[in-house]
Coordinates of C-alpha atoms in Angstrom, one line a residue:
Chain A
M1 CA -63.1 -54.7 40.8
F2 CA -66.9 -55.0 40.2
I3 CA -67.6 -55.1 43.7
L4 CA -65.9 -52.1 44.9
A5 CA -67.2 -50.1 42.0
A6 CA -70.8 -51.6 43.0
F7 CA -70.1 -50.7 46.6
L8 CA -69.0 -47.0 46.2
T9 CA -72.0 -46.4 43.5
A10 CA -74.1 -47.7 46.4
V11 CA -72.8 -45.5 48.9
F12 CA -73.4 -42.1 46.7
A13 CA -77.0 -43.4 45.9
G14 CA -77.4 -44.2 49.3
F15 CA -76.1 -40.8 50.8
F16 CA -78.1 -38.5 48.1
G17 CA -81.4 -41.0 48.9
A18 CA -81.6 -39.6 52.5
I19 CA -80.5 -36.4 51.4
V20 CA -83.3 -35.9 49.6
G21 CA -85.6 -38.1 51.4
L22 CA -86.2 -40.8 48.4
G23 CA -84.2 -43.8 49.1
G24 CA -81.6 -45.4 47.5
G25 CA -83.3 -47.7 45.0
V26 CA -84.8 -44.2 42.7
L27 CA -80.6 -43.3 42.1
I28 CA -78.9 -46.7 42.6
I29 CA -80.6 -48.5 39.5
P30 CA -79.9 -45.6 36.3
M31 CA -76.1 -45.5 38.1
L32 CA -76.1 -49.7 38.1
T33 CA -77.4 -49.9 34.6
L34 CA -76.0 -46.8 32.5
L35 CA -72.8 -46.6 34.4
L36 CA -71.6 -50.2 35.6
K37 CA -73.8 -51.6 32.6
V38 CA -75.6 -54.1 34.9
D39 CA -78.5 -55.7 33.1
I40 CA -82.1 -53.9 34.9
R41 CA -83.0 -57.3 35.9
Y42 CA -80.2 -57.6 38.2
A43 CA -80.3 -54.0 39.5
I44 CA -83.7 -54.2 39.9
A45 CA -83.7 -57.0 42.4
A46 CA -80.7 -55.9 43.9
S47 CA -82.4 -52.8 44.7
L48 CA -85.5 -54.8 46.0
V49 CA -83.2 -56.4 48.7
S50 CA -81.5 -53.4 49.9
I51 CA -84.7 -51.8 50.3
V52 CA -86.0 -55.2 52.6
A53 CA -81.9 -54.4 54.7
S54 CA -82.8 -50.8 55.5
S55 CA -86.8 -51.0 56.2
S56 CA -86.3 -54.2 58.6
G57 CA -83.2 -52.8 60.3
A58 CA -85.0 -49.2 60.4
A59 CA -88.6 -50.7 61.6
A60 CA -88.5 -50.8 65.6
S61 CA -87.1 -47.1 65.2
Y62 CA -90.6 -46.4 62.7
L63 CA -92.6 -47.8 65.7
Q64 CA -90.8 -46.3 68.6
D65 CA -91.6 -43.0 67.3
R66 CA -95.1 -43.4 67.5
L67 CA -96.4 -41.6 64.4
T68 CA -96.7 -45.2 62.3
N69 CA -99.9 -46.3 62.6
L70 CA -99.5 -50.2 62.7
R71 CA -103.1 -51.1 61.8
I72 CA -103.2 -49.2 59.0
G73 CA -99.6 -50.6 58.2
V74 CA -100.7 -53.7 58.2
L75 CA -104.2 -53.6 56.3
L76 CA -102.5 -51.5 53.1
E77 CA -99.5 -54.4 52.9
V78 CA -102.4 -56.5 51.8
G79 CA -102.6 -54.1 49.0
T80 CA -99.1 -53.5 48.4
V81 CA -97.9 -56.8 48.8
T82 CA -100.9 -58.0 46.2
G83 CA -99.7 -55.5 43.6
A84 CA -96.0 -56.9 44.0
L85 CA -96.9 -60.2 42.9
I86 CA -99.1 -58.7 39.9
G87 CA -96.0 -56.5 39.3
F88 CA -93.5 -59.6 39.2
L89 CA -95.7 -61.8 37.0
I90 CA -95.9 -59.1 34.7
S91 CA -92.1 -58.3 34.4
G92 CA -92.2 -61.8 33.3
Y93 CA -93.7 -60.8 30.3
L94 CA -91.8 -57.0 29.4
Q95 CA -88.5 -56.4 27.7
S96 CA -85.9 -54.5 29.7
A97 CA -86.5 -51.7 27.0
W98 CA -89.9 -50.9 28.6
L99 CA -88.2 -51.3 32.0
F100 CA -86.0 -48.7 31.1
F101 CA -88.8 -46.3 29.7
M102 CA -91.2 -46.8 32.7
F103 CA -88.5 -46.0 34.8
G104 CA -87.9 -43.1 32.9
I105 CA -90.7 -41.4 33.4
F106 CA -90.8 -42.4 37.3
L107 CA -87.7 -40.4 37.7
M108 CA -89.6 -37.3 36.3
T109 CA -92.7 -37.6 37.8
S110 CA -90.8 -38.0 41.3
A111 CA -88.8 -35.1 40.3
V112 CA -91.9 -32.9 40.0
L113 CA -93.8 -34.5 43.2
T114 CA -90.5 -33.6 45.1
F115 CA -91.8 -30.4 45.0
R116 CA -95.2 -30.9 45.9
R117 CA -96.1 -30.3 49.3
S118 CA -99.5 -30.7 50.1
G119 CA -100.9 -29.1 53.3
D120 CA -102.5 -31.3 56.0
S121 CA -106.1 -31.7 55.4
S122 CA -108.2 -33.7 58.0
A123 CA -111.2 -36.3 57.4
Q124 CA -113.8 -35.0 59.4
T125 CA -115.1 -38.8 60.0
N126 CA -114.0 -41.8 59.6
H127 CA -114.7 -44.3 56.6
P128 CA -116.8 -47.2 57.8
W129 CA -114.1 -50.1 57.6
A130 CA -111.9 -47.3 59.4
V131 CA -114.3 -47.5 62.4
R132 CA -114.7 -51.4 62.2
L133 CA -110.8 -51.8 62.3
N134 CA -110.3 -48.9 64.8
L135 CA -107.7 -47.5 62.4
S136 CA -108.0 -43.7 63.8
G137 CA -104.9 -42.8 66.2
S138 CA -103.3 -40.0 67.1
F139 CA -99.8 -38.7 67.5
R140 CA -98.1 -35.7 69.4
D141 CA -97.1 -32.4 67.2
Q142 CA -94.1 -30.6 67.5
T143 CA -95.3 -29.0 70.4
G144 CA -96.3 -31.8 72.6
V145 CA -100.3 -31.8 71.9
L146 CA -102.0 -34.8 70.8
Q147 CA -103.6 -34.6 68.0
A148 CA -106.2 -37.3 67.0
Y149 CA -106.9 -38.3 63.4
N150 CA -109.7 -39.8 61.4
V151 CA -109.2 -42.2 58.4
A152 CA -111.1 -41.9 55.4
A153 CA -111.7 -43.6 52.0
V154 CA -109.7 -47.0 53.2
P155 CA -110.9 -48.7 49.9
L156 CA -109.3 -46.1 47.5
G157 CA -106.4 -45.9 49.5
L158 CA -105.9 -50.0 49.3
S159 CA -106.6 -49.8 45.7
L160 CA -103.8 -46.9 45.2
M161 CA -101.8 -49.4 47.3
F162 CA -102.0 -51.9 45.1
L163 CA -100.5 -50.1 42.4
A164 CA -97.8 -48.6 44.4
G165 CA -96.9 -52.8 44.8
I166 CA -97.1 -53.3 41.5
L167 CA -94.6 -50.2 40.5
S168 CA -92.4 -51.4 43.3
A169 CA -92.0 -54.6 42.0
L170 CA -91.4 -53.4 38.1
L171 CA -88.6 -51.0 39.2
G172 CA -87.1 -51.9 42.2
I173 CA -88.5 -49.1 43.7
G174 CA -89.9 -48.3 47.8
S175 CA -92.9 -46.6 46.1
G176 CA -92.6 -44.6 49.2
I177 CA -93.7 -41.3 47.3
L178 CA -96.7 -43.1 46.0
K179 CA -97.9 -44.6 49.2
I180 CA -97.3 -41.0 50.7
L181 CA -99.5 -39.2 48.5
A182 CA -102.3 -42.0 48.8
M183 CA -102.4 -41.7 52.7
D184 CA -102.0 -37.9 52.5
N185 CA -104.7 -37.5 49.9
A186 CA -106.9 -39.6 49.2
M187 CA -107.1 -41.2 53.1
K188 CA -106.3 -37.7 54.7
L189 CA -103.5 -38.8 57.2
P190 CA -101.3 -36.4 58.8
T191 CA -98.2 -36.2 56.4
K192 CA -96.0 -37.2 58.9
V193 CA -98.0 -40.2 60.0
S194 CA -98.2 -41.3 56.3
S195 CA -94.4 -40.9 55.9
A196 CA -93.8 -43.3 59.3
T197 CA -96.6 -45.6 58.4
S198 CA -95.1 -45.6 54.6
N199 CA -91.4 -46.3 56.0
F200 CA -92.7 -49.2 57.8
M201 CA -94.5 -50.8 55.2
I202 CA -91.7 -50.8 52.4
G203 CA -89.9 -53.5 53.5
V204 CA -92.9 -55.9 53.6
T205 CA -93.7 -54.6 50.2
A206 CA -90.3 -54.9 48.8
T207 CA -89.9 -59.1 50.1
G208 CA -93.6 -59.4 48.3
S209 CA -91.2 -59.3 45.1
A210 CA -87.9 -59.8 45.8
G211 CA -88.6 -63.4 47.0
A212 CA -89.9 -64.1 43.8
Y213 CA -86.9 -62.6 42.4
F214 CA -84.6 -64.8 44.2
L215 CA -86.1 -67.7 43.3
R216 CA -86.2 -67.1 39.6
G217 CA -82.5 -66.3 39.9
D218 CA -82.2 -62.9 39.5
V219 CA -80.8 -61.6 42.5
R220 CA -77.2 -61.9 42.1
P221 CA -75.5 -62.1 45.6
E222 CA -72.5 -60.5 44.1
I223 CA -74.5 -57.4 42.8
V224 CA -76.5 -57.4 46.2
G225 CA -74.0 -57.7 48.6
P226 CA -71.9 -54.4 47.8
V227 CA -75.4 -52.6 46.8
T228 CA -76.8 -53.4 50.5
I229 CA -74.0 -52.5 53.0
G230 CA -73.0 -49.7 50.2
I231 CA -76.7 -48.0 50.6
I232 CA -76.8 -48.6 54.1
V233 CA -73.1 -47.0 54.8
G234 CA -74.0 -44.0 52.3
S235 CA -78.0 -43.7 54.2
F236 CA -76.4 -43.5 57.5
F237 CA -74.1 -40.4 57.0
G238 CA -76.5 -38.8 54.6
A239 CA -79.1 -39.1 57.6
K240 CA -76.3 -37.2 59.0
A241 CA -74.9 -34.7 56.9
M242 CA -78.9 -34.1 55.4
I243 CA -79.2 -32.0 59.0
K244 CA -76.0 -29.8 58.4
L245 CA -76.4 -29.2 54.3
P246 CA -78.8 -26.7 52.8
A247 CA -81.4 -29.1 52.0
Q248 CA -83.4 -26.6 49.6
T249 CA -80.6 -26.2 47.4
I250 CA -79.8 -29.8 47.1
R251 CA -83.2 -30.6 46.7
K252 CA -83.5 -28.2 43.6
L253 CA -80.2 -29.6 42.4
F254 CA -81.6 -33.6 42.6
V255 CA -84.4 -32.3 40.7
V256 CA -82.2 -31.4 37.6
V257 CA -80.4 -34.8 38.3
L258 CA -83.5 -36.6 38.1
L259 CA -84.7 -35.3 35.0
I260 CA -81.6 -35.5 33.2
V261 CA -81.1 -39.2 34.4
G262 CA -85.0 -40.1 33.6
V263 CA -84.1 -38.6 30.0
Q264 CA -81.1 -41.1 30.0
M265 CA -83.0 -43.8 31.2
M266 CA -85.9 -43.5 28.6
Y267 CA -83.3 -43.2 25.6
R268 CA -81.5 -46.4 26.9
G269 CA -84.8 -47.9 26.4
W270 CA -85.3 -46.2 23.2
S271 CA -81.7 -47.9 22.1
D272 CA -82.7 -51.3 23.3
L273 CA -86.1 -51.4 21.2
Chain B
M1 CA -100.9 -55.4 79.2
K2 CA -98.3 -53.9 76.6
S3 CA -99.9 -51.9 73.3
E4 CA -99.7 -53.6 70.2
V5 CA -97.0 -50.9 68.7
D6 CA -95.0 -52.0 72.4
V7 CA -94.9 -55.2 71.2
E8 CA -94.8 -54.9 67.6
A9 CA -91.7 -52.4 68.1
S10 CA -90.2 -55.4 70.8
I11 CA -90.5 -58.1 68.0
S12 CA -88.5 -55.1 65.5
K13 CA -85.8 -55.2 67.7
V14 CA -85.7 -58.4 67.8
L15 CA -85.6 -58.7 64.1
R16 CA -83.2 -55.8 63.7
W17 CA -80.2 -58.3 65.5
G18 CA -81.3 -60.8 62.5
V19 CA -80.9 -58.2 59.6
L20 CA -77.2 -57.6 61.2
M21 CA -76.6 -61.2 61.3
A22 CA -77.1 -61.2 57.5
L23 CA -75.5 -57.7 57.0
L24 CA -72.6 -59.5 58.6
F25 CA -72.6 -62.9 56.5
L26 CA -73.0 -61.0 53.5
I27 CA -69.3 -58.6 54.5
V28 CA -68.0 -62.0 55.1
G29 CA -68.9 -63.3 51.7
M30 CA -67.7 -60.0 50.2
I31 CA -64.1 -60.0 51.6
W32 CA -64.0 -63.8 51.1
Q33 CA -64.9 -62.9 47.5
I34 CA -62.2 -60.0 47.1
A35 CA -59.5 -61.9 49.4
T36 CA -59.5 -65.1 47.2
A37 CA -58.9 -62.9 44.0
E38 CA -62.4 -63.8 43.0
R39 CA -62.4 -61.1 40.3
I40 CA -65.7 -59.7 38.6
A41 CA -65.1 -57.5 35.3
I42 CA -67.2 -54.5 35.8
E43 CA -69.1 -56.0 32.7
S44 CA -69.7 -59.5 33.5
Y45 CA -73.9 -58.8 34.4
S46 CA -74.5 -57.1 31.6
Q47 CA -76.5 -60.1 29.8
Y48 CA -79.2 -61.6 31.4
T49 CA -78.8 -65.1 33.1
P50 CA -80.9 -66.0 35.5
T51 CA -79.5 -68.2 38.0
P52 CA -82.1 -70.1 40.5
P53 CA -80.5 -70.8 44.3
F54 CA -81.2 -74.4 43.8
E55 CA -78.9 -74.2 40.7
V56 CA -75.9 -72.3 43.0
W57 CA -76.7 -75.3 45.9
N58 CA -76.2 -78.0 43.2
Q59 CA -73.1 -76.7 42.4
L60 CA -71.7 -75.9 45.5
S61 CA -72.6 -79.3 47.7
G62 CA -69.7 -80.9 48.3
S63 CA -67.2 -78.1 47.9
G64 CA -67.6 -77.1 51.3
L65 CA -67.7 -73.3 52.4
T66 CA -67.0 -70.8 50.2
S67 CA -68.0 -67.1 49.9
Q68 CA -71.1 -67.5 48.1
S69 CA -72.5 -69.8 50.9
F70 CA -72.1 -66.8 53.3
L71 CA -73.7 -64.7 50.4
Y72 CA -76.6 -66.8 50.1
L73 CA -77.0 -67.1 53.5
G74 CA -77.0 -63.4 54.0
L75 CA -79.7 -63.2 51.2
I76 CA -81.6 -66.1 52.7
T77 CA -82.0 -64.6 56.1
L78 CA -82.4 -61.1 54.9
L79 CA -85.4 -62.3 52.5
L80 CA -86.8 -64.7 55.3
L81 CA -86.7 -61.5 58.4
P82 CA -89.8 -59.7 57.0
L83 CA -91.8 -62.6 56.5
L84 CA -91.4 -64.0 60.1
R85 CA -92.1 -60.3 61.2
V86 CA -95.7 -60.5 59.7
I87 CA -96.1 -64.2 61.0
L88 CA -95.7 -62.6 64.5
T89 CA -97.8 -59.8 63.5
A90 CA -100.4 -62.4 62.8
I91 CA -100.1 -64.0 66.0
L92 CA -100.1 -60.8 67.6
F93 CA -103.4 -60.1 66.1
Y94 CA -105.0 -63.5 66.9
W95 CA -103.8 -63.5 70.8
R96 CA -105.7 -60.0 71.1
R97 CA -109.0 -61.7 69.4
E98 CA -108.5 -58.8 67.1
W99 CA -110.1 -61.0 64.4
M100 CA -110.2 -58.7 61.3
M101 CA -106.6 -57.2 61.7
A102 CA -105.4 -61.1 62.0
L103 CA -106.9 -62.0 59.0
A104 CA -105.3 -59.0 57.6
A105 CA -101.6 -60.1 58.9
T106 CA -102.4 -63.4 57.9
F107 CA -103.0 -62.6 54.1
V108 CA -100.2 -60.7 53.8
T109 CA -98.0 -63.7 55.3
V110 CA -99.6 -66.6 52.6
A111 CA -98.9 -63.5 49.6
L112 CA -95.0 -63.7 50.9
I113 CA -95.1 -67.0 50.7
V114 CA -97.1 -67.1 47.5
G115 CA -94.4 -65.0 46.2
F116 CA -91.1 -67.1 46.9
A117 CA -93.3 -69.9 45.0
L118 CA -94.0 -67.7 42.2
G119 CA -90.6 -67.2 41.8
W120 CA -90.1 -70.7 41.8
T121 CA -92.5 -71.7 39.0
H122 CA -92.2 -68.7 36.8
P123 CA -88.7 -69.3 35.3

């Protein structure tokens, strides 16, 4: 019974996560904890493993699209994975109630950020580290013209990735939205490059804490199995449906859902205190 | 000579087969659990009682193949794939004498291994 319920929940989370581009983790944790009464620590660990599976499976596609900047990805993984380890250590000292609170705040912030679409702002010059590590790159835009780009504020980008890694480990999310914001706004990368590079990095970031949670005993295979398979199935159909559905309407609806679920998560945290 | 992105894409394509294999293990484990009527009530996981894999391993040893064996095999495969990817990425950069990038990839590799160790030592 539990396996089927968790599977259907994950299909739903994966489907809507793919349509709005936030990933399955954002929905699966509230659904597992609020609907199926799963302890939030198990839900976080299950979500992280499903992120590892989705990202590892799709990494080849991210690279082939020529938008992913491999060198930036590898460098920023230094920040995200270190953050993930710190996040894991912090999680040992936090009560579940605080995790619910933090997740609620994260959901409400994501709801606002979903509508925030900043235009591309390019860097005029490369940061010295970008020159040293040869980080600048180019991609073909929609018209097929090759667009070169510079990379700014590498140390700031690394610091923000460290924070994204902490949040990923604490809340069981990919932190994609934060990674993209950091690369767009701090490092001045084109949005398409930020999105592709963020997707490429998410799996390694999640492994940093998922491995630790696994050996601590938070990863329950009876939860992870149906959640991982369900999210992959749901995301597959969500990505296909996204083309046919009115994305803007769904996005608005989703923002309302995120706000409501965010309040519910915070209420649950309050009740558990 | 192939670009580093092409080599990395080839590595990722191979790893995709690993992901498929891991998912297959998970599916077999799930079906086995359902088929053998190992019924799990909806509220079974509302209490947090961490179960390290080594404890499960001790319980399973001697009992032959079970649904848990397949589920854990799938999990371990999934979690080792990204580690394998960063190891291969580090080798790629060392091979191309890109020392700083190789150092970054090595750092990530070591950090992932430390992550596993932390889980083991921080109950």
